[in-house]
């Protein structure tokens, strides 16, 4: 038996001297990355890691951290990355829930985590941004080669906690098949090859940077320019070496704001991909005007890996997330009954396929609630499919506003507000209202300080049914976003909950 994910994705490169990772400190060849992975894998096993044990990690992005992911999988473990923004108090929940064998944190966080690790009987190791710490010291005492621990396609490879805007965060169980099959599908869909160099500026505690980017480039034997974080300056400095880039929408708006980003500086780039949050149609158009290239927008989630994509060859339509990827069975269904809807009707996206996770870690009820009887996963994303088959996401089901008993889809209202001169962007939310149950409220970021609420109201009055028109228009400096660029509507709802009381 093989190790399904490791052997499929991290198999040795035909040219082991080829550069896998470019960093500010130098280049790491495929051979060097494998050697590093082998040392770490041998160390993890020596520390007591048995097949199926979790390795929970909160650490800054580095080559060693990425090798720790590959090593955990190779050693038969389950990789559990945690957002670097979580506090020790938040970590306590994740560690208590997942009961890892090994916990890896920065030296700075170690003191706070020591008692938690002791309580759950986990071994605590440290790893800092400069790759120092007890983990690398221990790994250097081991040597490869290390034979991959056999694991089957249905065995767990990773647990990623969802960001959990309502209730507790849930651990999505991803098996070897989920991750490997998605990388294989993306290789074909986006035509990645060993000739590709991806500009990688995403965090690697999230599915986007870790799996969509990391697994895909390892699978095709390509290279990554592996940088700690995004800045437009750094992106432009490295772009000449890259062929492709993956980013969240903010990467693209920041690039467009940079005067150095032009048709000439991006001319050699084969592909720009966006996901994890909606790319404004306006950004898509501006990008095409500036560079002559259409951003390829795709849609996925932690639980499902990537599920739809605009076409590589063909019309990449602004504001849409394209078609289901090969092997992904997608339907748009009535949120209540699960009955499939006609094209043009708004419903909830439900999915089935090799990409769809196994369920939530130790939450059988939440898992059962999230799947239909016929095995389709209920994503919670509301969408509509047009007659050409393009899927457009209109928002999360929990962001749907019900005002006076009528459904208001925030995206429809946001799209109209965003088209008004002087508006940069907007978020439309529902807040409690005595008469209507919920009232529609627009939170608007202006780029013209003179723009008045009355102007926005007047612009909407002729276009929108009365029940969809905001009962209040509030101006703000910036919308609250998480590290993946997603607007935090729950935060906005909380901030404005008392508006009509
Ligand atoms: P996460 O699990 O953090 O990757 O978040 C997944 C959620 O991000 C999805 O359920 C969608 O609500 C949202 N999302 C991801 N990609 C897109 C996209 N291209 N357009 C709109 N929403 C997206």
Coordinates of C-alpha atoms and ligand atoms in Angstrom, one line a residue:
X1 CA 0.0 0.0 0.0
X2 CA 1.2 3.5 -0.7
X3 CA 0.6 6.8 1.0
X4 CA -2.2 8.0 -1.2
X5 CA -1.7 11.8 -0.9
X6 CA 2.0 12.0 -0.3
X7 CA 3.0 9.6 -3.1
X8 CA 0.4 11.2 -5.4
X9 CA 1.3 14.9 -4.8
X10 CA 4.9 15.0 -3.4
X11 CA 6.4 12.2 -5.4
X12 CA 10.0 12.8 -6.3
X13 CA 10.6 15.2 -9.2
X14 CA 12.2 13.7 -12.3
X15 CA 14.8 16.5 -12.0
X16 CA 15.5 16.6 -8.3
X17 CA 17.8 19.6 -8.7
X18 CA 14.9 21.7 -9.9
X19 CA 14.0 24.6 -7.6
X20 CA 10.7 24.0 -5.8
X21 CA 10.7 27.1 -3.6
X22 CA 12.2 30.5 -4.2
X23 CA 12.5 32.7 -1.1
X24 CA 14.2 35.9 -0.1
X25 CA 16.9 33.8 1.5
X26 CA 17.6 31.5 -1.5
X27 CA 16.3 28.5 -3.4
X28 CA 15.2 25.1 -2.2
X29 CA 15.4 22.3 -4.7
X30 CA 13.0 19.4 -4.8
X31 CA 15.8 17.2 -3.4
X32 CA 16.4 19.6 -0.5
X33 CA 12.7 19.8 0.2
X34 CA 12.3 16.0 0.3
X35 CA 15.4 15.7 2.5
X36 CA 13.9 18.3 5.0
X37 CA 10.5 16.5 4.9
X38 CA 12.2 13.2 5.6
X39 CA 14.1 14.5 8.6
X40 CA 10.9 16.0 10.1
X41 CA 8.9 12.9 9.4
X42 CA 11.5 10.7 11.1
X43 CA 11.5 13.1 14.1
X44 CA 7.7 13.1 14.3
X45 CA 7.6 9.3 14.5
X46 CA 10.4 9.3 17.0
X47 CA 8.3 11.7 19.1
X48 CA 5.5 9.1 19.2
X49 CA 3.3 10.1 16.2
X50 CA 1.2 7.1 15.2
X51 CA -0.9 6.9 12.0
X52 CA -4.0 9.1 12.4
X53 CA -2.5 11.2 15.2
X54 CA -2.9 15.0 14.8
X55 CA -0.1 17.5 14.5
X56 CA -1.6 20.9 15.5
X57 CA 0.4 23.9 14.3
X58 CA 0.2 27.6 14.8
X59 CA 3.3 29.1 13.3
X60 CA 4.4 31.8 10.8
X61 CA 4.8 30.9 7.2
X62 CA 8.2 29.4 6.2
X63 CA 9.7 26.7 4.1
X64 CA 10.1 24.6 7.2
X65 CA 6.4 25.0 8.0
X66 CA 5.4 23.8 4.6
X67 CA 7.8 20.9 4.9
X68 CA 6.1 20.1 8.3
X69 CA 2.8 19.7 6.4
X70 CA 4.3 17.3 3.9
X71 CA 6.2 15.5 6.6
X72 CA 3.1 15.0 8.8
X73 CA 1.3 13.4 5.8
X74 CA 4.3 11.3 4.9
X75 CA 4.5 10.1 8.5
X76 CA 0.8 9.0 8.4
X77 CA -0.3 11.9 10.6
X78 CA -3.2 14.4 10.3
X79 CA -2.1 18.0 9.7
X80 CA -4.0 20.6 11.6
X81 CA -3.0 24.2 10.8
X82 CA -4.3 27.1 12.9
X83 CA -4.8 30.7 11.9
X84 CA -1.9 32.7 13.3
X85 CA -4.4 35.3 14.6
X86 CA -5.9 33.0 17.2
X87 CA -5.1 33.9 20.8
X88 CA -4.0 31.2 23.4
X89 CA -7.6 31.3 24.8
X90 CA -8.9 30.3 21.4
X91 CA -6.2 27.7 20.9
X92 CA -7.4 26.0 24.1
X93 CA -10.7 25.1 22.4
X94 CA -9.0 23.8 19.2
X95 CA -6.4 21.7 21.1
X96 CA -9.0 20.4 23.6
X97 CA -11.3 19.4 20.7
X98 CA -8.7 17.9 18.3
X99 CA -6.4 16.3 21.0
X100 CA -3.3 16.4 18.9
X101 CA -0.2 14.2 19.8
X102 CA 2.1 17.1 18.9
X103 CA 1.5 20.9 19.1
X104 CA 3.8 23.4 17.4
X105 CA 3.7 27.1 18.3
X106 CA 6.0 30.1 18.2
X107 CA 8.4 30.5 21.1
X108 CA 6.5 33.6 22.2
X109 CA 3.2 31.6 22.5
X110 CA 4.8 28.5 24.1
X111 CA 4.5 29.7 27.7
X112 CA 0.7 30.2 27.4
X113 CA 0.3 26.9 25.5
X114 CA 2.4 24.7 27.8
X115 CA -0.3 24.0 30.5
X116 CA -2.9 23.3 27.7
X117 CA -0.5 20.8 26.0
X118 CA 0.2 19.2 29.4
X119 CA -3.5 18.8 30.1
X120 CA -4.2 16.9 26.8
X121 CA -0.9 15.0 27.0
X122 CA 0.5 16.5 23.8
X123 CA 4.2 17.2 23.1
X124 CA 4.9 20.9 22.6
X125 CA 7.5 22.0 20.1
X126 CA 8.4 25.5 18.9
X127 CA 8.9 26.9 15.4
X128 CA 9.6 30.6 14.7
X129 CA 9.4 32.7 11.6
X130 CA 13.2 32.4 11.1
X131 CA 12.8 28.5 11.3
X132 CA 14.5 28.3 14.6
X133 CA 13.1 26.5 17.6
X134 CA 13.0 23.1 19.1
X135 CA 11.2 21.5 16.1
X136 CA 14.1 22.2 13.7
X137 CA 16.7 21.3 16.3
X138 CA 15.0 17.9 16.9
X139 CA 14.6 17.3 13.1
X140 CA 18.3 18.0 12.5
X141 CA 19.1 15.1 14.7
X142 CA 17.4 12.7 12.3
X143 CA 18.3 11.8 8.7
X144 CA 16.5 10.4 5.7
X145 CA 15.5 8.7 3.6
X146 CA 12.2 8.1 5.3
X147 CA 9.7 5.6 3.9
X148 CA 6.2 7.0 3.6
X149 CA 3.8 5.4 6.1
X150 CA 1.1 3.7 4.1
X151 CA -2.2 5.5 4.1
X152 CA -5.3 4.8 2.0
X153 CA -7.5 7.2 0.1
X154 CA -10.1 7.4 2.8
X155 CA -7.7 8.0 5.7
X156 CA -7.6 11.5 7.2
X157 CA -4.8 13.8 6.0
X158 CA -5.9 17.1 7.5
X159 CA -8.3 18.8 9.7
X160 CA -9.0 22.5 9.0
X161 CA -11.2 24.4 11.4
X162 CA -13.8 26.6 9.6
X163 CA -13.8 30.2 10.5
X164 CA -17.2 29.7 12.3
X165 CA -19.0 33.0 12.2
X166 CA -21.9 31.5 14.1
X167 CA -21.3 29.1 16.9
X168 CA -18.1 27.1 17.5
X169 CA -15.6 26.5 14.8
X170 CA -15.9 23.0 13.3
X171 CA -13.0 20.8 12.3
X172 CA -13.5 19.7 8.6
X173 CA -12.1 16.2 8.1
X174 CA -10.2 16.0 4.8
X175 CA -9.1 12.6 3.6
X176 CA -6.2 11.8 1.2
X177 CA -8.7 11.3 -1.7
X178 CA -10.2 14.8 -1.1
X179 CA -6.9 16.6 -1.4
X180 CA -5.2 14.5 -4.1
X181 CA -8.2 14.4 -6.4
X182 CA -8.7 18.2 -6.2
X183 CA -5.1 18.9 -7.1
X184 CA -5.4 16.6 -10.1
X185 CA -8.6 18.2 -11.3
X186 CA -7.0 21.7 -11.0
X187 CA -3.9 20.7 -12.9
X188 CA -6.1 19.9 -15.9
X189 CA -8.6 22.8 -15.4
X190 CA -6.0 25.5 -15.1
X191 CA -3.3 23.7 -17.2
X192 CA -0.5 23.8 -14.7
X193 CA 2.8 22.1 -15.5
X194 CA 6.3 21.8 -14.4
X195 CA 7.1 25.0 -16.3
X196 CA 4.9 27.1 -13.9
X197 CA 6.2 29.3 -11.2
X198 CA 3.4 30.5 -8.8
X199 CA 3.7 33.7 -6.9
X200 CA 2.6 32.4 -3.4
X201 CA 1.8 35.2 -1.0
X202 CA -1.1 33.5 0.8
X203 CA -1.1 32.2 4.4
X204 CA -0.7 28.4 4.6
X205 CA -3.1 27.8 7.5
X206 CA -6.0 28.0 5.0
X207 CA -7.1 25.7 2.2
X208 CA -6.3 28.3 -0.5
X209 CA -2.5 28.7 0.2
X210 CA -1.9 25.2 1.6
X211 CA -3.9 23.0 -0.8
X212 CA -5.1 24.9 -3.8
X213 CA -1.6 26.4 -4.3
X214 CA 0.7 24.1 -2.4
X215 CA -0.6 20.7 -3.4
X216 CA -1.1 21.8 -7.0
X217 CA 2.4 23.1 -7.6
X218 CA 4.0 20.1 -5.8
X219 CA 1.9 17.8 -8.0
X220 CA 2.9 19.3 -11.3
X221 CA 6.6 19.6 -10.2
X222 CA 6.5 23.4 -10.6
X223 CA 8.0 26.1 -8.5
X224 CA 6.7 28.6 -6.0
X225 CA 7.9 32.0 -5.0
X226 CA 7.2 31.5 -1.4
X227 CA 6.8 34.7 0.5
X228 CA 5.6 35.4 4.0
X229 CA 2.8 37.7 3.1
X230 CA 1.3 39.9 0.4
X231 CA 2.3 43.4 -0.4
X232 CA 1.9 45.0 -3.8
X233 CA 5.5 46.2 -3.8
X234 CA 6.8 42.7 -3.1
X235 CA 4.5 41.1 -5.6
X236 CA 5.9 43.5 -8.3
X237 CA 9.4 42.8 -7.3
X238 CA 9.0 39.0 -7.8
X239 CA 6.5 39.0 -10.6
X240 CA 9.1 38.9 -13.4
X241 CA 10.1 35.4 -12.2
X242 CA 6.5 34.2 -12.0
X243 CA 4.1 32.7 -14.6
X244 CA 0.9 32.5 -12.4
X245 CA -0.5 34.0 -9.2
X246 CA -3.3 33.0 -6.9
X247 CA -4.8 35.6 -4.6
X248 CA -7.8 36.8 -2.6
X249 CA -9.6 39.8 -4.2
X250 CA -7.8 42.3 -2.0
X251 CA -4.5 41.3 -3.7
X252 CA -5.9 42.4 -7.0
X253 CA -7.4 45.7 -5.8
X254 CA -4.1 46.5 -4.2
X255 CA -2.1 45.7 -7.3
X256 CA -4.5 47.9 -9.4
X257 CA -3.9 50.7 -6.9
X258 CA -0.1 50.4 -7.5
X259 CA 1.3 52.6 -10.3
X260 CA 3.9 50.0 -11.1
X261 CA 1.3 47.4 -12.1
X262 CA 0.8 47.7 -15.8
X263 CA 0.2 45.7 -19.0
X264 CA 4.0 45.6 -19.4
X265 CA 4.9 44.3 -15.9
X266 CA 2.2 41.6 -16.1
X267 CA 2.6 40.8 -19.8
X268 CA 4.5 37.5 -19.3
X269 CA 2.0 36.2 -16.7
X270 CA 0.0 33.2 -18.0
X271 CA -2.8 33.2 -15.4
X272 CA -4.2 35.2 -12.4
X273 CA -6.6 33.3 -10.2
X274 CA -8.9 34.7 -7.5
X275 CA -11.0 33.1 -4.8
X276 CA -11.9 32.8 -1.1
X277 CA -14.2 35.9 -1.3
X278 CA -16.2 37.5 -4.1
X279 CA -14.2 39.4 -6.7
X280 CA -16.2 42.6 -7.6
X281 CA -17.2 42.6 -11.2
X282 CA -15.7 46.1 -11.3
X283 CA -12.3 44.8 -10.2
X284 CA -12.4 42.1 -12.9
X285 CA -13.1 44.8 -15.5
X286 CA -10.5 47.2 -14.3
X287 CA -8.0 44.4 -14.2
X288 CA -8.7 43.5 -17.8
X289 CA -8.5 47.2 -18.9
X290 CA -5.1 47.6 -17.2
X291 CA -3.5 44.3 -18.2
X292 CA -5.6 42.9 -21.1
X293 CA -6.0 39.7 -19.0
X294 CA -9.2 38.3 -17.4
X295 CA -8.8 37.1 -13.8
X296 CA -10.0 33.5 -13.5
X297 CA -12.4 33.4 -10.6
X298 CA -13.1 30.1 -8.8
X299 CA -15.2 29.1 -5.8
X300 CA -14.5 26.6 -3.1
X301 CA -14.6 26.2 0.7
X302 CA -12.6 24.4 3.4
X303 CA -15.1 21.5 3.4
X304 CA -15.3 21.0 -0.3
X305 CA -11.9 22.1 -1.7
X306 CA -12.4 23.8 -5.1
X307 CA -15.8 23.2 -6.7
X308 CA -16.4 25.6 -9.5
X309 CA -14.2 27.6 -11.8
X310 CA -14.4 30.0 -14.8
X311 CA -13.0 28.3 -17.9
X312 CA -9.3 28.4 -18.7
X313 CA -10.2 28.5 -22.4
X314 CA -13.4 30.5 -22.9
X315 CA -15.3 33.4 -21.4
X316 CA -14.2 34.3 -17.9
X317 CA -17.3 36.1 -16.8
X318 CA -17.0 39.0 -14.2
X319 CA -19.1 38.4 -11.1
X320 CA -19.5 34.7 -11.7
X321 CA -17.6 31.6 -10.4
X322 CA -18.0 29.7 -13.6
X323 CA -18.9 26.0 -14.0
X324 CA -18.6 23.0 -11.7
X325 CA -15.2 21.4 -12.0
X326 CA -14.9 17.9 -13.5
X327 CA -16.1 15.3 -11.0
X328 CA -18.1 17.8 -9.0
X329 CA -21.8 17.2 -8.9
X330 CA -23.4 20.6 -8.2
X331 CA -27.1 21.4 -7.8
X332 CA -28.9 24.5 -6.8
X333 CA -31.6 23.5 -4.5
X334 CA -34.5 24.9 -2.4
X335 CA -33.0 25.7 1.0
X336 CA -35.9 24.1 2.8
X337 CA -36.6 21.0 0.9
X338 CA -33.4 20.3 -1.0
X339 CA -35.5 20.0 -4.2
X340 CA -33.4 21.0 -7.3
X341 CA -34.4 24.3 -8.8
X342 CA -34.5 25.5 -12.4
X343 CA -31.8 27.7 -13.9
X344 CA -32.4 31.3 -13.0
X345 CA -33.8 30.5 -9.6
X346 CA -31.9 31.4 -6.5
X347 CA -31.2 28.5 -4.1
X348 CA -28.5 26.9 -2.1
X349 CA -25.5 25.2 -3.6
X350 CA -25.3 21.5 -2.8
X351 CA -22.3 19.3 -3.8
X352 CA -21.2 15.8 -4.1
X353 CA -17.9 14.4 -5.3
X354 CA -14.3 13.3 -4.4
X355 CA -13.7 16.9 -3.3
X356 CA -16.3 16.8 -0.5
X357 CA -15.0 16.3 3.1
X358 CA -15.8 13.4 5.3
X359 CA -17.6 15.4 8.0
X360 CA -16.9 17.5 11.1
X361 CA -14.5 16.2 13.7
X362 CA -16.4 14.7 16.6
X363 CA -19.6 16.5 15.6
X364 CA -21.9 13.7 14.3
X365 CA -25.0 15.9 14.6
X366 CA -23.5 18.9 12.8
X367 CA -22.3 16.5 10.1
X368 CA -25.7 14.9 9.7
X369 CA -27.4 18.3 9.4
X370 CA -24.9 19.4 6.7
X371 CA -25.7 16.5 4.3
X372 CA -28.9 15.6 2.5
X373 CA -30.0 12.0 2.6
X374 CA -28.6 11.4 -0.9
X375 CA -25.2 12.5 0.2
X376 CA -25.1 16.0 -1.1
X377 CA -23.3 18.5 1.1
X378 CA -25.3 21.7 1.9
X379 CA -22.8 24.5 1.4
X380 CA -24.8 27.4 2.8
X381 CA -23.9 29.5 -0.2
X382 CA -26.9 30.9 -2.1
X383 CA -26.5 31.1 -5.9
X384 CA -28.1 31.1 -9.3
X385 CA -27.2 29.4 -12.5
X386 CA -27.8 31.1 -15.8
X387 CA -28.8 29.4 -19.0
X388 CA -25.2 29.1 -20.1
X389 CA -24.3 27.2 -17.0
X390 CA -22.4 30.0 -15.2
X391 CA -22.9 30.0 -11.4
X392 CA -23.2 33.3 -9.6
X393 CA -23.0 33.4 -5.8
X394 CA -25.4 35.8 -4.2
X395 CA -24.3 35.4 -0.6
X396 CA -24.3 33.1 2.4
X397 CA -27.8 31.8 3.5
X398 CA -27.3 33.2 6.9
X399 CA -26.7 36.7 5.3
X400 CA -30.1 36.5 3.6
X401 CA -32.3 39.3 4.9
X402 CA -36.0 38.6 5.5
X403 CA -37.8 41.9 5.7
X404 CA -41.5 42.0 6.2
X405 CA -41.5 38.3 5.2
X406 CA -39.8 38.9 1.9
X407 CA -36.3 37.7 0.9
X408 CA -33.7 40.3 0.1
X409 CA -30.4 39.0 -1.4
X410 CA -27.7 41.4 -0.2
X411 CA -25.6 41.0 -3.4
X412 CA -28.3 42.5 -5.6
X413 CA -28.5 45.6 -3.5
X414 CA -24.7 45.8 -3.0
X415 CA -24.2 45.6 -6.8
X416 CA -26.5 48.6 -7.4
X417 CA -24.9 50.6 -4.6
X418 CA -21.4 49.8 -5.9
X419 CA -22.3 51.2 -9.3
X420 CA -23.1 54.7 -7.9
X421 CA -20.4 57.3 -8.5
X422 CA -18.5 58.0 -5.3
X423 CA -19.0 54.5 -3.8
X424 CA -16.0 52.2 -3.4
X425 CA -17.8 49.2 -1.9
X426 CA -20.7 48.3 0.3
X427 CA -22.1 45.6 2.6
X428 CA -25.8 45.1 3.0
X429 CA -27.1 43.5 6.2
X430 CA -30.3 42.8 8.0
X431 CA -30.7 44.3 11.5
X432 CA -33.6 43.6 13.9
X433 CA -36.6 45.8 13.4
X434 CA -39.9 45.8 15.3
X435 CA -42.2 46.0 12.3
X436 CA -40.3 44.2 9.6
X437 CA -38.5 41.6 11.6
X438 CA -35.3 42.7 9.8
X439 CA -34.6 46.0 8.2
X440 CA -32.2 46.3 5.2
X441 CA -29.2 48.4 6.1
X442 CA -26.4 49.4 3.8
X443 CA -22.9 50.1 5.1
X444 CA -21.0 52.0 2.5
X445 CA -17.4 53.0 1.9
X446 CA -17.1 56.1 -0.2
X447 CA -14.3 57.4 -2.3
X448 CA -16.0 60.8 -2.6
X449 CA -16.4 62.3 0.8
X450 CA -19.2 64.5 -0.6
X451 CA -21.5 61.6 -1.4
X452 CA -24.7 61.9 0.7
X453 CA -27.0 59.1 1.9
X454 CA -29.8 60.9 0.0
X455 CA -27.9 60.4 -3.3
X456 CA -27.6 56.7 -2.7
X457 CA -31.3 56.5 -1.7
X458 CA -32.3 58.4 -4.8
X459 CA -30.2 56.1 -7.1
X460 CA -31.8 53.0 -5.6
X461 CA -35.4 54.2 -5.5
X462 CA -36.0 53.8 -9.2
X463 CA -34.2 50.4 -9.5
X464 CA -35.3 48.4 -6.5
X465 CA -38.6 47.3 -5.0
X466 CA -39.4 49.3 -1.9
X467 CA -38.9 46.3 0.4
X468 CA -35.3 45.9 -0.8
X469 CA -34.4 49.5 -0.3
X470 CA -32.2 50.2 2.7
X471 CA -33.9 51.7 5.7
X472 CA -30.6 53.2 6.7
X473 CA -27.4 54.1 4.8
X474 CA -24.3 54.3 7.0
X475 CA -20.9 55.4 5.9
X476 CA -17.7 53.8 7.2
X477 CA -14.0 54.1 6.5
X478 CA -13.5 50.4 5.7
X479 CA -15.5 47.1 5.9
X480 CA -14.3 44.6 8.5
X481 CA -12.5 41.7 6.7
X482 CA -10.8 38.6 7.9
X483 CA -7.3 37.5 6.7
X484 CA -8.8 35.8 3.6
X485 CA -10.5 39.1 2.6
X486 CA -14.0 38.0 3.5
X487 CA -16.3 40.8 4.8
X488 CA -17.4 39.9 8.3
X489 CA -21.1 40.6 8.1
X490 CA -21.7 39.0 11.6
X491 CA -19.5 41.8 13.0
X492 CA -21.5 44.5 11.1
X493 CA -24.8 43.0 12.3
X494 CA -23.5 43.1 15.9
X495 CA -22.3 46.6 15.6
X496 CA -25.6 47.9 14.2
X497 CA -28.0 45.6 16.1
X498 CA -29.5 48.4 18.1
X499 CA -30.1 50.8 15.1
X500 CA -33.9 50.5 15.2
X501 CA -34.5 49.7 18.9
Ligands
LIG1 P1 -13.4 29.1 3.5 O1 -13.9 27.8 4.1 O2 -12.7 30.0 4.5 O3 -12.6 28.8 2.3 O4 -14.7 29.9 3.0 C1 -15.5 29.4 2.1 C2 -16.5 30.4 1.7 O5 -15.9 31.5 1.0 C3 -17.5 29.9 0.7 O6 -18.5 29.1 1.3 C4 -18.0 31.1 0.1 O7 -19.0 31.8 0.9 C5 -16.8 32.0 0.0 N1 -16.2 32.0 -1.3 C6 -15.1 31.3 -1.7 N2 -14.8 31.7 -3.0 C7 -15.7 32.6 -3.4 C8 -15.9 33.3 -4.6 N3 -15.1 33.2 -5.6 N4 -17.0 34.1 -4.6 C9 -17.8 34.3 -3.6 N5 -17.6 33.7 -2.4 C10 -16.6 32.8 -2.3

